Structure formats: structure tokens, C-alpha cells
mmCIF file of C-alpha atoms (C1' of nucleotides) in Angstrom:
data_model
loop_
_atom_site.group_PDB
_atom_site.id
_atom_site.type_symbol
_atom_site.label_atom_id
_atom_site.label_comp_id
_atom_site.label_asym_id
_atom_site.label_seq_id
_atom_site.Cartn_x
_atom_site.Cartn_y
_atom_site.Cartn_z
ATOM 1 C CA MET A 7 27.031 -12.103 2.404
ATOM 2 C CA SER A 8 27.089 -12.364 6.214
ATOM 3 C CA LYS A 9 25.731 -9.300 7.974
ATOM 4 C CA ASP A 10 28.789 -9.290 10.215
ATOM 5 C CA SER A 11 31.355 -8.679 7.442
ATOM 6 C CA LEU A 12 29.597 -5.932 5.591
ATOM 7 C CA PRO A 13 31.335 -2.787 4.467
ATOM 8 C CA GLY A 14 29.881 0.430 5.820
ATOM 9 C CA LEU A 15 27.523 2.187 3.444
ATOM 10 C CA THR A 16 30.090 4.969 3.257
ATOM 11 C CA LEU A 17 32.001 2.787 0.928
ATOM 12 C CA CYS A 18 29.798 3.587 -2.050
ATOM 13 C CA ASN A 19 30.972 6.672 -3.817
ATOM 14 C CA ASN A 20 27.587 7.379 -5.187
ATOM 15 C CA ALA A 21 25.767 7.007 -1.891
ATOM 16 C CA ALA A 22 28.311 9.257 -0.178
ATOM 17 C CA LEU A 23 27.905 11.808 -2.873
ATOM 18 C CA ARG A 24 24.117 11.783 -2.668
ATOM 19 C CA ARG A 25 24.156 12.004 1.046
ATOM 20 C CA ALA A 26 26.482 14.937 1.051
ATOM 21 C CA ALA A 27 24.326 16.559 -1.636
ATOM 22 C CA ARG A 28 21.163 16.180 0.526
ATOM 23 C CA LYS A 29 23.022 17.759 3.411
ATOM 24 C CA LEU A 30 24.613 20.621 1.563
ATOM 25 C CA GLY A 31 21.509 21.173 -0.519
ATOM 26 C CA LYS A 32 19.444 21.633 2.534
ATOM 27 C CA PHE A 33 21.959 24.103 3.971
ATOM 28 C CA TYR A 34 22.075 26.206 0.838
ATOM 29 C CA ASP A 35 18.268 25.985 0.526
ATOM 30 C CA ASP A 36 17.809 27.174 4.022
ATOM 31 C CA VAL A 37 20.097 30.164 3.557
ATOM 32 C CA VAL A 38 18.671 31.149 0.155
ATOM 33 C CA GLU A 39 15.096 30.512 1.159
ATOM 34 C CA PRO A 40 14.243 34.154 2.089
ATOM 35 C CA SER A 41 14.566 34.929 -1.581
ATOM 36 C CA GLY A 42 11.789 32.486 -2.435
ATOM 37 C CA LEU A 43 14.057 30.497 -4.560
ATOM 38 C CA LYS A 44 15.493 27.028 -3.969
ATOM 39 C CA ALA A 45 19.295 26.772 -4.274
ATOM 40 C CA THR A 46 18.735 24.708 -7.485
ATOM 41 C CA GLN A 47 16.608 27.482 -8.970
ATOM 42 C CA GLN A 48 19.114 30.137 -8.028
ATOM 43 C CA GLY A 49 21.814 28.017 -9.708
ATOM 44 C CA LEU A 50 19.709 27.632 -12.826
ATOM 45 C CA LEU A 51 18.847 31.304 -13.086
ATOM 46 C CA TYR A 52 22.531 32.078 -12.652
ATOM 47 C CA GLN A 53 23.427 29.619 -15.432
ATOM 48 C CA ILE A 54 20.964 31.287 -17.695
ATOM 49 C CA HIS A 55 22.243 34.724 -16.696
ATOM 50 C CA ILE A 56 25.950 34.043 -17.516
ATOM 51 C CA GLY A 57 24.889 32.484 -20.853
ATOM 52 C CA ASP A 58 24.061 34.487 -23.950
ATOM 53 C CA GLU A 59 20.410 33.570 -24.259
ATOM 54 C CA PRO A 60 21.496 29.997 -24.081
ATOM 55 C CA ALA A 61 19.637 27.140 -25.828
ATOM 56 C CA MET A 62 18.044 24.617 -23.633
ATOM 57 C CA GLY A 63 20.353 22.011 -24.852
ATOM 58 C CA ALA A 64 23.374 24.096 -23.996
ATOM 59 C CA ILE A 65 22.111 24.678 -20.422
ATOM 60 C CA ALA A 66 21.438 20.934 -19.980
ATOM 61 C CA ALA A 67 24.868 20.102 -21.220
ATOM 62 C CA SER A 68 26.528 22.614 -18.927
ATOM 63 C CA LEU A 69 24.633 21.277 -15.968
ATOM 64 C CA ILE A 70 25.006 17.606 -17.063
ATOM 65 C CA MET A 71 21.259 17.331 -16.764
ATOM 66 C CA ASP A 72 18.683 15.596 -18.939
ATOM 67 C CA LEU A 73 17.122 17.962 -21.369
ATOM 68 C CA SER A 74 13.599 17.038 -20.426
ATOM 69 C CA ALA A 75 14.459 17.353 -16.779
ATOM 70 C CA LEU A 76 15.615 20.929 -17.509
ATOM 71 C CA GLY A 77 12.366 21.582 -19.220
ATOM 72 C CA HIS A 78 10.422 20.460 -16.174
ATOM 73 C CA THR A 79 12.649 22.380 -13.821
ATOM 74 C CA LEU A 80 12.136 25.554 -15.908
ATOM 75 C CA LYS A 81 8.400 25.424 -15.661
ATOM 76 C CA PRO A 82 7.889 26.927 -12.213
ATOM 77 C CA LEU A 83 10.383 29.678 -13.095
ATOM 78 C CA ILE A 84 8.524 30.510 -16.278
ATOM 79 C CA ARG A 85 5.194 30.286 -14.441
ATOM 80 C CA ASP A 86 6.438 32.774 -11.844
ATOM 81 C CA GLY A 87 7.719 35.137 -14.510
ATOM 82 C CA TYR A 88 11.445 34.832 -13.872
ATOM 83 C CA VAL A 89 12.323 33.290 -17.224
ATOM 84 C CA GLU A 90 11.118 33.443 -20.802
ATOM 85 C CA THR A 91 11.831 31.426 -23.791
ATOM 86 C CA PHE A 92 11.873 32.076 -27.527
ATOM 87 C CA ALA A 93 12.589 30.120 -30.680
ATOM 88 C CA ASP A 94 15.962 30.669 -32.250
ATOM 89 C CA PRO A 95 15.266 32.408 -35.599
ATOM 90 C CA GLU A 96 18.191 30.568 -37.152
ATOM 91 C CA ASP A 97 16.979 27.107 -36.224
ATOM 92 C CA ARG A 98 13.472 26.930 -35.047
ATOM 93 C CA ARG A 99 13.966 23.648 -33.304
ATOM 94 C CA VAL A 100 16.210 25.449 -30.751
ATOM 95 C CA LYS A 101 14.603 27.179 -27.871
ATOM 96 C CA ARG A 102 16.507 29.889 -26.135
ATOM 97 C CA VAL A 103 16.145 31.093 -22.636
ATOM 98 C CA ARG A 104 16.588 34.357 -20.938
ATOM 99 C CA LEU A 105 15.774 35.998 -17.588
ATOM 100 C CA THR A 106 13.033 38.563 -17.349
ATOM 101 C CA PRO A 107 13.716 41.719 -15.423
ATOM 102 C CA GLN A 108 11.924 40.195 -12.421
ATOM 103 C CA GLY A 109 14.026 37.183 -12.812
ATOM 104 C CA LEU A 110 17.243 39.233 -12.815
ATOM 105 C CA ALA A 111 16.128 40.987 -9.675
ATOM 106 C CA LYS A 112 15.253 37.787 -8.047
ATOM 107 C CA LEU A 113 18.605 36.333 -8.989
ATOM 108 C CA GLU A 114 20.404 39.318 -7.503
ATOM 109 C CA ALA A 115 18.599 38.990 -4.177
ATOM 110 C CA ALA A 116 19.216 35.218 -4.176
ATOM 111 C CA MET A 117 22.987 35.721 -4.957
ATOM 112 C CA LYS A 118 23.414 37.868 -1.873
ATOM 113 C CA LEU A 119 21.959 35.074 0.227
ATOM 114 C CA TRP A 120 23.998 32.471 -1.722
ATOM 115 C CA GLN A 121 27.151 34.364 -0.813
ATOM 116 C CA ILE A 122 26.357 33.964 2.781
ATOM 117 C CA ALA A 123 25.903 30.202 2.401
ATOM 118 C CA GLN A 124 29.011 29.917 0.252
ATOM 119 C CA GLN A 125 31.085 31.991 2.705
ATOM 120 C CA ARG A 126 29.815 30.051 5.649
ATOM 121 C CA PHE A 127 30.668 26.752 4.035
ATOM 122 C CA GLU A 128 34.150 27.958 3.198
ATOM 123 C CA ASP A 129 34.621 29.162 6.771
ATOM 124 C CA VAL A 130 33.547 25.818 8.117
ATOM 125 C CA VAL A 131 35.621 23.555 5.780
ATOM 126 C CA GLY A 132 38.355 25.922 4.886
ATOM 127 C CA ARG A 133 38.694 27.796 1.513
ATOM 128 C CA ASP A 134 41.482 25.542 0.348
ATOM 129 C CA LYS A 135 39.758 22.314 1.133
ATOM 130 C CA ALA A 136 36.545 23.644 -0.520
ATOM 131 C CA GLU A 137 38.446 24.539 -3.660
ATOM 132 C CA LYS A 138 39.975 21.027 -3.789
ATOM 133 C CA LEU A 139 36.619 19.552 -3.240
ATOM 134 C CA ARG A 140 35.043 21.432 -6.182
ATOM 135 C CA ALA A 141 37.976 20.511 -8.345
ATOM 136 C CA ALA A 142 37.419 16.813 -7.450
ATOM 137 C CA LEU A 143 33.684 17.152 -8.158
ATOM 138 C CA ASP A 144 34.427 18.886 -11.443
ATOM 139 C CA ASP A 145 36.630 15.992 -12.349
ATOM 140 C CA ILE A 146 33.891 13.547 -11.724
ATOM 141 C CA ALA A 147 31.544 15.568 -13.826
ATOM 142 C CA ALA A 148 34.083 15.477 -16.669
ATOM 143 C CA LEU A 149 34.807 11.696 -16.379
ATOM 144 C CA ASP A 150 34.278 9.251 -19.135
ATOM 145 C CA PHE A 151 33.096 5.986 -17.587
ATOM 146 C CA ASP A 152 32.784 4.029 -20.875
ATOM 147 C CA LEU A 153 32.431 0.472 -19.804
ATOM 148 C CA PRO A 154 34.092 -1.639 -22.507
ATOM 149 C CA GLN A 155 31.100 -2.303 -24.716
ATOM 150 C CA ALA A 156 31.509 -3.806 -28.126
ATOM 151 C CA THR A 157 32.662 -1.032 -30.384
ATOM 152 C CA PRO A 158 30.645 -1.539 -33.547
ATOM 153 C CA MET B 25 26.872 42.534 -11.565
ATOM 154 C CA SER B 26 28.323 42.818 -15.072
ATOM 155 C CA LYS B 27 28.144 39.637 -17.143
ATOM 156 C CA ASP B 28 31.815 39.959 -17.983
ATOM 157 C CA SER B 29 33.184 39.604 -14.528
ATOM 158 C CA LEU B 30 31.014 36.726 -13.308
ATOM 159 C CA PRO B 31 32.589 33.812 -11.516
ATOM 160 C CA GLY B 32 32.078 30.433 -13.235
ATOM 161 C CA LEU B 33 29.204 28.361 -11.977
ATOM 162 C CA THR B 34 31.781 25.873 -10.801
ATOM 163 C CA LEU B 35 32.393 28.293 -7.895
ATOM 164 C CA CYS B 36 29.343 27.093 -6.067
ATOM 165 C CA ASN B 37 30.088 24.128 -3.860
ATOM 166 C CA ASN B 38 26.467 23.089 -3.868
ATOM 167 C CA ALA B 39 26.059 23.320 -7.647
ATOM 168 C CA ALA B 40 29.247 21.400 -8.172
ATOM 169 C CA LEU B 41 28.078 18.737 -5.810
ATOM 170 C CA ARG B 42 24.691 18.341 -7.404
ATOM 171 C CA ARG B 43 26.227 18.251 -10.924
ATOM 172 C CA ALA B 44 28.660 15.489 -9.886
ATOM 173 C CA ALA B 45 25.813 13.640 -8.194
ATOM 174 C CA ARG B 46 23.777 13.665 -11.482
ATOM 175 C CA LYS B 47 26.749 12.445 -13.386
ATOM 176 C CA LEU B 48 27.732 9.764 -10.999
ATOM 177 C CA GLY B 49 24.161 8.781 -10.259
ATOM 178 C CA LYS B 50 23.518 8.142 -13.871
ATOM 179 C CA PHE B 51 26.607 5.987 -14.170
ATOM 180 C CA TYR B 52 25.697 3.826 -11.200
ATOM 181 C CA ASP B 53 22.082 3.691 -12.287
ATOM 182 C CA ASP B 54 23.121 2.484 -15.793
ATOM 183 C CA VAL B 55 25.310 -0.197 -14.413
ATOM 184 C CA VAL B 56 22.862 -1.391 -11.770
ATOM 185 C CA GLU B 57 19.884 -1.162 -14.176
ATOM 186 C CA PRO B 58 19.830 -4.838 -15.244
ATOM 187 C CA SER B 59 18.768 -5.674 -11.736
ATOM 188 C CA GLY B 60 15.715 -3.535 -12.117
ATOM 189 C CA LEU B 61 16.733 -1.297 -9.250
ATOM 190 C CA LYS B 62 17.874 2.311 -9.232
ATOM 191 C CA ALA B 63 21.188 2.927 -7.567
ATOM 192 C CA THR B 64 19.320 4.843 -4.844
ATOM 193 C CA GLN B 65 17.063 1.871 -4.246
ATOM 194 C CA GLN B 66 19.934 -0.494 -4.106
ATOM 195 C CA GLY B 67 21.547 1.794 -1.522
ATOM 196 C CA LEU B 68 18.400 1.920 0.482
ATOM 197 C CA LEU B 69 17.880 -1.864 0.440
ATOM 198 C CA TYR B 70 21.501 -2.203 1.579
ATOM 199 C CA GLN B 71 21.040 0.264 4.398
ATOM 200 C CA ILE B 72 18.086 -1.757 5.540
ATOM 201 C CA HIS B 73 19.961 -4.940 5.169
ATOM 202 C CA ILE B 74 22.843 -3.865 7.338
ATOM 203 C CA GLY B 75 20.586 -2.520 9.971
ATOM 204 C CA ASP B 76 18.823 -4.672 12.582
ATOM 205 C CA GLU B 77 15.316 -4.200 11.422
ATOM 206 C CA PRO B 78 15.982 -0.472 11.635
ATOM 207 C CA ALA B 79 13.241 2.000 12.440
ATOM 208 C CA MET B 80 12.379 4.460 9.678
ATOM 209 C CA GLY B 81 13.752 7.317 11.717
ATOM 210 C CA ALA B 82 17.081 5.619 12.172
ATOM 211 C CA ILE B 83 17.386 4.919 8.451
ATOM 212 C CA ALA B 84 16.501 8.496 7.626
ATOM 213 C CA ALA B 85 19.071 9.705 10.086
ATOM 214 C CA SER B 86 21.765 7.483 8.730
ATOM 215 C CA LEU B 87 21.034 8.668 5.151
ATOM 216 C CA ILE B 88 20.621 12.265 6.263
ATOM 217 C CA MET B 89 17.256 12.214 4.527
ATOM 218 C CA ASP B 90 13.804 13.617 5.533
ATOM 219 C CA LEU B 91 11.739 11.039 7.214
ATOM 220 C CA SER B 92 8.769 11.648 4.961
ATOM 221 C CA ALA B 93 11.006 11.400 1.866
ATOM 222 C CA LEU B 94 12.133 8.063 3.083
ATOM 223 C CA GLY B 95 8.503 6.995 3.470
ATOM 224 C CA HIS B 96 7.825 8.000 -0.123
ATOM 225 C CA THR B 97 10.990 6.270 -1.413
ATOM 226 C CA LEU B 98 10.062 3.113 0.452
ATOM 227 C CA LYS B 99 6.763 2.790 -1.212
ATOM 228 C CA PRO B 100 7.750 1.396 -4.613
ATOM 229 C CA LEU B 101 9.981 -1.190 -2.780
ATOM 230 C CA ILE B 102 7.074 -2.217 -0.611
ATOM 231 C CA ARG B 103 4.804 -2.359 -3.607
ATOM 232 C CA ASP B 104 7.199 -4.556 -5.404
ATOM 233 C CA GLY B 105 7.583 -6.835 -2.372
ATOM 234 C CA TYR B 106 11.187 -6.192 -1.575
ATOM 235 C CA VAL B 107 10.579 -4.597 1.806
ATOM 236 C CA GLU B 108 8.038 -4.976 4.579
ATOM 237 C CA THR B 109 7.381 -2.919 7.647
ATOM 238 C CA PHE B 110 5.982 -3.693 11.134
ATOM 239 C CA ALA B 111 5.268 -1.728 14.204
ATOM 240 C CA ASP B 112 7.824 -1.966 16.998
ATOM 241 C CA PRO B 113 6.069 -3.803 19.814
ATOM 242 C CA GLU B 114 7.886 -1.702 22.425
ATOM 243 C CA ASP B 115 6.740 1.557 21.002
ATOM 244 C CA ARG B 116 3.965 1.425 18.520
ATOM 245 C CA ARG B 117 4.873 4.835 17.056
ATOM 246 C CA VAL B 118 7.999 3.245 15.716
ATOM 247 C CA LYS B 119 7.851 1.384 12.382
ATOM 248 C CA ARG B 120 10.562 -0.985 11.659
ATOM 249 C CA VAL B 121 11.665 -2.092 8.235
ATOM 250 C CA ARG B 122 13.134 -5.310 6.877
ATOM 251 C CA LEU B 123 13.852 -6.955 3.506
ATOM 252 C CA THR B 124 11.686 -9.788 2.310
ATOM 253 C CA PRO B 125 13.407 -12.852 0.916
ATOM 254 C CA GLN B 126 12.789 -11.445 -2.585
ATOM 255 C CA GLY B 127 14.262 -8.140 -1.480
ATOM 256 C CA LEU B 128 17.349 -9.866 -0.197
ATOM 257 C CA ALA B 129 17.746 -11.776 -3.481
ATOM 258 C CA LYS B 130 17.226 -8.523 -5.450
ATOM 259 C CA LEU B 131 19.841 -6.758 -3.281
ATOM 260 C CA GLU B 132 22.369 -9.523 -3.839
ATOM 261 C CA ALA B 133 21.899 -9.298 -7.657
ATOM 262 C CA ALA B 134 22.189 -5.474 -7.483
ATOM 263 C CA MET B 135 25.236 -5.591 -5.248
ATOM 264 C CA LYS B 136 27.060 -7.651 -7.993
ATOM 265 C CA LEU B 137 26.356 -4.909 -10.434
ATOM 266 C CA TRP B 138 27.146 -2.251 -7.987
ATOM 267 C CA GLN B 139 30.598 -3.736 -7.524
ATOM 268 C CA ILE B 140 31.174 -3.362 -11.233
ATOM 269 C CA ALA B 141 30.282 0.322 -11.020
ATOM 270 C CA GLN B 142 32.306 0.903 -7.923
ATOM 271 C CA GLN B 143 35.324 -0.895 -9.339
ATOM 272 C CA ARG B 144 35.145 0.970 -12.575
ATOM 273 C CA PHE B 145 34.873 4.306 -10.749
ATOM 274 C CA GLU B 146 37.881 3.480 -8.677
ATOM 275 C CA ASP B 147 39.840 2.337 -11.682
ATOM 276 C CA VAL B 148 39.050 5.623 -13.396
ATOM 277 C CA VAL B 149 39.725 8.039 -10.556
ATOM 278 C CA GLY B 150 42.128 5.931 -8.601
ATOM 279 C CA ARG B 151 41.440 4.054 -5.366
ATOM 280 C CA ASP B 152 43.263 6.511 -3.205
ATOM 281 C CA LYS B 153 41.604 9.563 -4.695
ATOM 282 C CA ALA B 154 38.202 7.923 -4.393
ATOM 283 C CA GLU B 155 38.801 7.235 -0.748
ATOM 284 C CA LYS B 156 39.830 10.744 -0.065
ATOM 285 C CA LEU B 157 36.774 12.006 -1.916
ATOM 286 C CA ARG B 158 34.462 9.777 0.179
ATOM 287 C CA ALA B 159 36.122 11.035 3.288
ATOM 288 C CA ALA B 160 35.580 14.654 2.236
ATOM 289 C CA LEU B 161 31.896 13.887 1.402
ATOM 290 C CA ASP B 162 31.466 12.178 4.737
ATOM 291 C CA ASP B 163 32.929 15.233 6.449
ATOM 292 C CA ILE B 164 30.419 17.449 4.673
ATOM 293 C CA ALA B 165 27.695 15.094 5.757
ATOM 294 C CA ALA B 166 28.852 15.462 9.333
ATOM 295 C CA LEU B 167 29.206 19.202 9.348
ATOM 296 C CA ASP B 168 27.398 21.519 11.666
ATOM 297 C CA PHE B 169 26.577 24.701 9.692
ATOM 298 C CA ASP B 170 24.777 26.491 12.469
ATOM 299 C CA LEU B 171 24.410 30.040 11.399
ATOM 300 C CA PRO B 172 24.537 32.354 14.457
ATOM 301 C CA GLN B 173 20.890 32.500 15.182
ATOM 302 C CA ALA B 174 19.542 33.837 18.507
ATOM 303 C CA THR B 175 19.984 31.121 21.069
ATOM 304 C CA PRO B 176 16.801 31.285 23.121
ATOM 305 C "C1'" DC C 2 -4.447 9.522 36.743
ATOM 306 C "C1'" DC C 3 -4.836 13.351 33.325
ATOM 307 C "C1'" DC C 4 -3.216 16.842 30.372
ATOM 308 C "C1'" DA C 5 0.503 19.215 27.926
ATOM 309 C "C1'" DA C 6 4.523 18.506 25.370
ATOM 310 C "C1'" DT C 7 7.300 15.506 22.544
ATOM 311 C "C1'" DT C 8 8.150 11.873 19.119
ATOM 312 C "C1'" DA C 9 7.335 8.945 14.902
ATOM 313 C "C1'" DG C 10 5.076 8.492 10.792
ATOM 314 C "C1'" DT C 11 1.533 9.666 7.003
ATOM 315 C "C1'" DG C 12 -0.376 12.097 3.168
ATOM 316 C "C1'" DG C 13 -0.551 16.023 0.360
ATOM 317 C "C1'" DT C 14 1.852 19.170 -2.474
ATOM 318 C "C1'" DA C 15 5.832 20.886 -4.844
ATOM 319 C "C1'" DT C 16 10.338 20.738 -6.967
ATOM 320 C "C1'" DA C 17 14.255 17.735 -8.998
ATOM 321 C "C1'" DT C 18 15.425 14.585 -12.337
ATOM 322 C "C1'" DG C 19 15.443 10.682 -15.571
ATOM 323 C "C1'" DC C 20 13.367 7.645 -19.464
ATOM 324 C "C1'" DC C 21 10.531 6.980 -23.364
ATOM 325 C "C1'" DA C 22 7.626 7.978 -27.144
ATOM 326 C "C1'" DC C 23 6.481 11.500 -30.088
ATOM 327 C "C1'" DT C 24 6.639 15.905 -33.056
ATOM 328 C "C1'" DA C 25 8.833 19.366 -35.584
ATOM 329 C "C1'" DA C 26 12.688 21.075 -37.902
ATOM 330 C "C1'" DA C 27 16.905 20.664 -40.209
ATOM 331 C "C1'" DT C 28 20.258 17.817 -42.688
ATOM 332 C "C1'" DC C 29 21.911 14.300 -45.837
ATOM 333 C "C1'" DA C 30 21.965 11.296 -49.491
ATOM 334 C "C1'" DA C 31 20.271 9.519 -53.908
ATOM 335 C "C1'" DT D 1 13.721 17.519 -54.848
ATOM 336 C "C1'" DT D 2 12.406 14.031 -51.840
ATOM 337 C "C1'" DG D 3 12.750 10.584 -48.426
ATOM 338 C "C1'" DA D 4 15.620 8.859 -44.512
ATOM 339 C "C1'" DT D 5 18.142 10.320 -40.695
ATOM 340 C "C1'" DT D 6 19.418 13.238 -37.043
ATOM 341 C "C1'" DT D 7 18.636 16.877 -33.760
ATOM 342 C "C1'" DA D 8 15.974 19.753 -30.184
ATOM 343 C "C1'" DG D 9 12.193 19.874 -27.299
ATOM 344 C "C1'" DT D 10 7.649 18.236 -25.202
ATOM 345 C "C1'" DG D 11 4.572 15.555 -22.321
ATOM 346 C "C1'" DG D 12 3.609 11.596 -19.668
ATOM 347 C "C1'" DC D 13 5.174 8.717 -16.141
ATOM 348 C "C1'" DA D 14 8.107 7.328 -12.349
ATOM 349 C "C1'" DT D 15 11.362 7.949 -8.640
ATOM 350 C "C1'" DA D 16 13.857 11.274 -5.328
ATOM 351 C "C1'" DT D 17 13.362 14.417 -1.863
ATOM 352 C "C1'" DA D 18 11.654 18.277 0.946
ATOM 353 C "C1'" DC D 19 8.045 20.927 3.822
ATOM 354 C "C1'" DC D 20 3.775 21.171 6.238
ATOM 355 C "C1'" DA D 21 -0.281 19.904 8.711
ATOM 356 C "C1'" DC D 22 -2.122 16.159 10.937
ATOM 357 C "C1'" DT D 23 -2.581 11.689 13.825
ATOM 358 C "C1'" DA D 24 -1.204 8.380 17.026
ATOM 359 C "C1'" DA D 25 1.528 6.980 20.731
ATOM 360 C "C1'" DT D 26 4.657 7.995 24.499
ATOM 361 C "C1'" DT D 27 6.434 10.746 28.163
ATOM 362 C "C1'" DG D 28 6.576 14.115 31.944
ATOM 363 C "C1'" DG D 29 4.660 16.848 35.325
ATOM 364 C "C1'" DG D 30 1.052 17.915 38.726
#
DNA sequence: CCCAATTAGTGGTATATGCCACTAAATCAA
DNA sequence: TTGATTTAGTGGCATATACCACTAATTGGG
């Protein structure tokens, strides 16, 4: 592999995606920051809000996130009193999650800021292009990459 | 904000991007795993490789990553002997980075696996669509989001 | 030449995220 | 019913990534 014939790093779909995520994440973070939440936290609170006291597993599945990662991410939000959990009475393995009143207030404040970031993004890239981008990203999220392994 | 009229979470460009990044990151990670590297580490070694003993700041800028984050990310690679650093003799504030021979060998092994992931991705989404996606992501990485702040 | 301002990295702290081993609860099969 | 299996979460550990305060080195005026 001679250094002179190397493809640019931009060739890697994964690297390009991560780089864009760092950039855009920082932008949304900066805009949402006055609420005291990170953009990821705002997104998580929102996901909880739109769910009907969702189980942790359901949230993790929606976000395509590891269940234990969700547990970790939830901790500061519980610590700060924005979220609370309770065992599902039907199945005590299941832990359900809901916003506290403070959590809802915090979310509403953060959503106002989020709208600014979202609007700004769409102004800059164009509403149509943004929509196409989200569709492409959702496609990726829905993909099935199964490498042909032995099917037992 | 009534729960019944809420936009789906997929409306947030940032959330969609992160979710896709988790999904794709896991795929590339899984494929590259036999090399013992994470996809992020493979990408970082590659970035170092294609640079000419790049300074940390230069790497961070290319990857649109915080300088201190880069420092942290580099540590396991240094610990494992894949990367070494040295002060730039022209400017001793600057720390340059290069691969060790073991690091180069590791990168070469990881790149073979990376190609499998990359190929599989392009087979699944289509080469053309993948290329357009990367272009869109690179556009985002290059955007200037300046919110109209006071210009002093 | 000296001091103020700028630049490059470091280390600490915090969140984001994944894996693994483990526990508890529910389910399934004999 | 009971023992094996599956399912849902937890806790520990490791990497990814950001911000901040701090240090060291360089640069730009006087």
C-alpha cells in the first residue's frame, strides 16, 4: 500500500458518518446548551415523552442503542430528577421509564432551542436536502447487513 | 405540546445521524473486530498513515474532533505500541504522530477487513447511493452554521 | 530584550456507547 | 411442578468525545 495511491479518508462511509455526527452534534449541543441538556439528552427525553411509559428495551430498540448503554445514559437524567423508572407490574423484569414534571419542563425548554438548531440546519442545507438526508440515514438504520455466515 | 401531535423522532437531523452512526459503527466494528481494532481506531491509524507525521492538531482538524479527545483516543494505541509521538523540532509545542511498524502491520490487517465492510455496505445500499451519501455527509462536515452572534 | 497575547497539548471530569458476566423473572418442556 | 432456557436489566470495564483549566512554547509589540 503505497502512500501515494491512497484513497482519501472520505471514502469510508463509517468515518464520514462519524465525522458529520461530531460536527452536527456539536452544533446542536451548542444551540441546546442554554437548557442545560446535551442534544443527546434532549433526544432521549423526547423519545421517552412520545412513548407511553416505554420499557427500557423498547427505547433502546427505537434508538438502535445497546440496552446497557441506555441504562448508563439514563443515569444523569435520573440523578437530576428529569426521569424516573418503575417496574412493570405485568412483568417485573421490565423497567418502564417516564419523565418527571421537571423533566417535562426541561424538555419543553430544550425543544424550543432544538427548533432553532433544526431550523438553522434546514436553512443552511435546504429543507428538501435535509429531508432526503434523514431518509437516507433512516434507511441505514433499517438495513440488514447480514454477512453470509453459516445458517445453522 | 400534546402527545398526539408530536413529530416522529426521525425529524431531528442530529438524532437521525447519531442513530445511523450507531448502527453503521457497530457493523464496521463487527467486521473489523478480528484485527483487534475498533473501526474508529482503524480510521485513526489510517488518518495518521496517510499524513506525513501529522501534528495532533492537524489530525484533529481533519477529523473535526476536539484536540483533547484525540489525545485520549490516541492513548490506547500508544499503550499497545501502534503509534508513537515526538516533538516537532521546529516548534516544540507541536507533537507529531506516526505509526510504529506494528501499527502499520495492524492497519494493513484491519484495512483488509474494512474493505469487506465497505464492500458489503456498498452492495447493500448501492455504490452510487453510498457515494451520494458520503458527499452529503462531507457537506455537513464542511458547513458553517454561524448563528448571527454579535460580531465584535 | 521583555512582557502580553496566542498556540498546542495535557489531565481531569463528564457524558455517550458498547461488551461481558451476572441476576432476576418469566417461559417452556418433560 | 420443576429444571432448562430465554428475556430484561445491572454493573464493571473500555473506548469515544467534549469542555475546562492549566502549562509550555512561540510570537508580536514596545
